[in-house]
Coordinates of C-alpha atoms in Angstrom, one line a residue:
X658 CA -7.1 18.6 -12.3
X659 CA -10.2 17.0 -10.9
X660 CA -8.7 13.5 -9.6
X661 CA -6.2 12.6 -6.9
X662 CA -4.9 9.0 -6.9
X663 CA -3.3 8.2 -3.4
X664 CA -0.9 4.9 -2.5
X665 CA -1.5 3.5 0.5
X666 CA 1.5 2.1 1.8
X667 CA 3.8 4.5 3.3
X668 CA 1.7 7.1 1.6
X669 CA -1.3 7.5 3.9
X670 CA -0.4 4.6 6.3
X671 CA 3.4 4.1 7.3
X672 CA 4.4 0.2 6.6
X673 CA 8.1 -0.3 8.6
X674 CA 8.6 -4.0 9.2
X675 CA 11.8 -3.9 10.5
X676 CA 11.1 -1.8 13.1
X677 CA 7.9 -4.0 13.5
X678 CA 10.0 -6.8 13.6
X679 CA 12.0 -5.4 16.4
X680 CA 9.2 -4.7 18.6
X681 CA 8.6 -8.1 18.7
X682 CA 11.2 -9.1 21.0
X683 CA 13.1 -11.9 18.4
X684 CA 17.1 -11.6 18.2
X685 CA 18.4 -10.1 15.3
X686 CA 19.5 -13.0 13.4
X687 CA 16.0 -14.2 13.5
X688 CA 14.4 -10.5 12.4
X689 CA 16.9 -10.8 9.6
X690 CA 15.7 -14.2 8.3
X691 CA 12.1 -13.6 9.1
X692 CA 12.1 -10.1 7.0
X693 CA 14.3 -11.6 3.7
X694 CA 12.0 -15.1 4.2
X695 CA 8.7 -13.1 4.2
X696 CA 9.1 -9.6 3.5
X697 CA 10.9 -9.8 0.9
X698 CA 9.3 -13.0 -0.8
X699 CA 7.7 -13.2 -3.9
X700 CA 4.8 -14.9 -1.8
X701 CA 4.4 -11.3 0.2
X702 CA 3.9 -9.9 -4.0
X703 CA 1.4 -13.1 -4.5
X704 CA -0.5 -12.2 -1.2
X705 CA -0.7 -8.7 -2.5
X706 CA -2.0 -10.0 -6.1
X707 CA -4.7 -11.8 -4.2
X708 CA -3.9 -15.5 -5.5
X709 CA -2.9 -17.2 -2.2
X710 CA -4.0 -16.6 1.2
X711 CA -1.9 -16.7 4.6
X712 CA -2.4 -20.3 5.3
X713 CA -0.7 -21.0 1.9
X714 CA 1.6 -18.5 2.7
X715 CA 2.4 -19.6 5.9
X716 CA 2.8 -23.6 5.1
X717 CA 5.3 -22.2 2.5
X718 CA 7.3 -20.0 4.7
X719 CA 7.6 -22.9 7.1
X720 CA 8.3 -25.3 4.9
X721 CA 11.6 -23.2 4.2
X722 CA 12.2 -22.6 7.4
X723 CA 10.6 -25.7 10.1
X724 CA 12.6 -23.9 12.9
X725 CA 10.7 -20.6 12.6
X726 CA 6.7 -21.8 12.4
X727 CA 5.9 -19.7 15.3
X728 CA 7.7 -16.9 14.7
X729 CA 6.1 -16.6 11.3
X730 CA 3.2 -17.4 12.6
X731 CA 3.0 -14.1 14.8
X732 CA 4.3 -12.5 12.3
X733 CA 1.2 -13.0 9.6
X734 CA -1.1 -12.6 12.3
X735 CA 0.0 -9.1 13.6
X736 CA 2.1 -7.8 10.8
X737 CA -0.8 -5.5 9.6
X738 CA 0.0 -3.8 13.5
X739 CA 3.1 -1.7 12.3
X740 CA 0.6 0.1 9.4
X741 CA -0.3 3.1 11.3
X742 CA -1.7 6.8 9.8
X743 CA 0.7 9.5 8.5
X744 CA -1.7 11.9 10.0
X745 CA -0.2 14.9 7.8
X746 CA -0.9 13.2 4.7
X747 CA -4.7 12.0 5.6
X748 CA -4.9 15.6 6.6
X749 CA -4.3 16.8 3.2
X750 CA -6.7 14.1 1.5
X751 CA -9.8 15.2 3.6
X752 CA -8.5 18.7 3.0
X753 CA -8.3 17.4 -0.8
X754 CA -12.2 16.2 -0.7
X755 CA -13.9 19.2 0.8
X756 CA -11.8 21.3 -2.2
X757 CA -14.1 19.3 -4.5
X758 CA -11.6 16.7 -5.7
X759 CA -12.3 13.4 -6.3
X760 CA -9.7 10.9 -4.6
X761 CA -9.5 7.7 -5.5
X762 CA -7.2 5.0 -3.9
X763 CA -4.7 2.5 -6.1
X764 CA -2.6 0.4 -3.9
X765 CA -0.7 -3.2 -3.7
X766 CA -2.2 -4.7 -0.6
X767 CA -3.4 -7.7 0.8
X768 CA -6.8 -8.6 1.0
X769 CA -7.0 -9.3 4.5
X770 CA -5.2 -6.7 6.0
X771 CA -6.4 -4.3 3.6
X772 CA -9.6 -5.0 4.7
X773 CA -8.9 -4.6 8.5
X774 CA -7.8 -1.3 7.2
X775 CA -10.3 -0.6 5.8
X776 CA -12.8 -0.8 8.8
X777 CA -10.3 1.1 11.4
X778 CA -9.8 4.3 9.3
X779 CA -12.3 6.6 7.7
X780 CA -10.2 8.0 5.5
X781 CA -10.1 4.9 3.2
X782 CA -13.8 4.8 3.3
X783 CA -14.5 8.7 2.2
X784 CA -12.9 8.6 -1.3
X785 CA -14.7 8.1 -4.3
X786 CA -13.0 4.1 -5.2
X787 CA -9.8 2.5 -6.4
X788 CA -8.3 -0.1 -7.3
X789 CA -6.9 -2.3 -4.9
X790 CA -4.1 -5.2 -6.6
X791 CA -5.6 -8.5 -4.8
X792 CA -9.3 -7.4 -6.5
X793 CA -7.9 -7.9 -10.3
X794 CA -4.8 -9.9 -9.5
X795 CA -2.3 -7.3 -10.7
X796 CA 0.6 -5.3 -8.9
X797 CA 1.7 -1.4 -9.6
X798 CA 3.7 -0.8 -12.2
X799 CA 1.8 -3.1 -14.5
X800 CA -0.2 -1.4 -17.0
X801 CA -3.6 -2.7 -16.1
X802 CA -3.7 -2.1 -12.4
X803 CA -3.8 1.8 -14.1
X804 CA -6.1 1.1 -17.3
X805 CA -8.7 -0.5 -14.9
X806 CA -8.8 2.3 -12.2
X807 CA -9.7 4.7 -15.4
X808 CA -12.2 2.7 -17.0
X809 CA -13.7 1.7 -14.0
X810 CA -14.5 5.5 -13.1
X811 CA -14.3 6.9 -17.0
X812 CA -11.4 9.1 -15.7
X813 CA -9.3 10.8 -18.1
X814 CA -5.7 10.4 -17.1
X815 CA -4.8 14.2 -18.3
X816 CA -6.9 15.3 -15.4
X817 CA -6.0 12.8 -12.7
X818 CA -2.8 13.3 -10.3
X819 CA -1.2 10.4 -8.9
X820 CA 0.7 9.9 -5.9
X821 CA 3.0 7.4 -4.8
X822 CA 6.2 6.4 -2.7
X823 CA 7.7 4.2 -5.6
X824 CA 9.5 6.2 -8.8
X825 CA 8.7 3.1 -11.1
X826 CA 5.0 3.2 -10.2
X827 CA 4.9 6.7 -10.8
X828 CA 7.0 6.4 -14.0
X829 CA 4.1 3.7 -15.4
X830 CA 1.4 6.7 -14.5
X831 CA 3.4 9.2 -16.3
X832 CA 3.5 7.2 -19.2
X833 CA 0.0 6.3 -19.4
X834 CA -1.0 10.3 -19.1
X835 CA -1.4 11.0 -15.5
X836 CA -0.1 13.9 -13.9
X837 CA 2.3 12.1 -11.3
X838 CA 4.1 13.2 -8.1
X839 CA 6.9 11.1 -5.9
X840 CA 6.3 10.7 -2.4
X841 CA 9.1 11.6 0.0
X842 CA 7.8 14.0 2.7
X843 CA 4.8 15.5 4.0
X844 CA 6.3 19.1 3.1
X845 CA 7.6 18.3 -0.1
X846 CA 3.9 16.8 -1.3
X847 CA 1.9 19.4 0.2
X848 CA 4.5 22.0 -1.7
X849 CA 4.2 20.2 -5.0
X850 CA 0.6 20.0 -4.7
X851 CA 0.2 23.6 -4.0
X852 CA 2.2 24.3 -7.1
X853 CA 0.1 21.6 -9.5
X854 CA -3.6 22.1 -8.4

């Protein structure tokens, strides 16, 4: 094995909107709505593909919902605020590098926050690429999110591990040739990682 693949989201940084939602002081009917009217939208997937920004996003959201403009309003201007480290994990990446693997990142993410992300945290700066879904307008599990992370960095999928907090996106991995382990815990990764490598 010469290649780790990491996930982002709630693989090196924790993403919990509900509990960000809470935090900001809305009632609980309101969090409710707010979290099934964005969250869970198929705009939040087309924001992650890259093919509409927040101002689209947000003129939609509020065209469904006129009573909530300012509450979505705060929350696509601080949602990126509840993606915080999962300092065990970006441990065992730097850990990973000095080793002498190459770590590469593949993640569904929006541009913008990705970006702030980016900047904050070294440890999305130190690996050797990836393949983020708003730079080829593709989400995990589709096949070519994968295929271009390989041919972009002539990997061979036999000798590249990839980790990630979704089954299905793992599954696609698996089937294309990677080596592939599902995230549930810091233990259980570090355990399965010491078994594979």
């Amino acid at each position: 094995m010469k290649n780790i693949v990491f996930d982002i989201g709630n693989v090196l940084l924790e993403f919990r909107p509900k509990d960000f939602l809470k935090g900001l002081g809305f009632d609980k009917d309101i969090n409710t709505r707010l979290y099934h009217l964005i969250f869970l939208s198929e705009e939040w997937k087309e924001l992650d593909r890259g093919v509409i920004d927040y101002d689209i996003a947000y003129n939609i959201f509020s065209t469904k919902a006129p009573e909530l403009k300012t509450e979505i309003r705060t929350v696509l201007d601080r949602w990126h605020e509840t993606l915080t480290p999962i300092y065990e994990n970006v441990k065992l990446l730097k850990d990973l590098k000095e080793y002498g693997y190459n770590i590469y990142y593949l993640s569904n993410f929006h541009k913008d926050a990705y970006e702030k992300m980016y900047h904050k945290y070294d440890f999305l700066r130190i690996g050797n690429g990836g393949v983020i879904s708003y730079q080829v307008n593709t989400l995990k599990p589709d096949h070519h999110i994968y295929a271009t992370l390989l041919s972009k960095y002539d990997l061979n999928p036999t000798e590249t591990l990839f980790i990630d907090d979704s089954y299905e996106n793992v599954e696609e991995a698996q089937k294309i040739g990677f080596q592939g382990i599902l995230f549930t815990s810091c233990n259980e990764l570090r355990n399965s990682l010491q078994q594979m490598l």
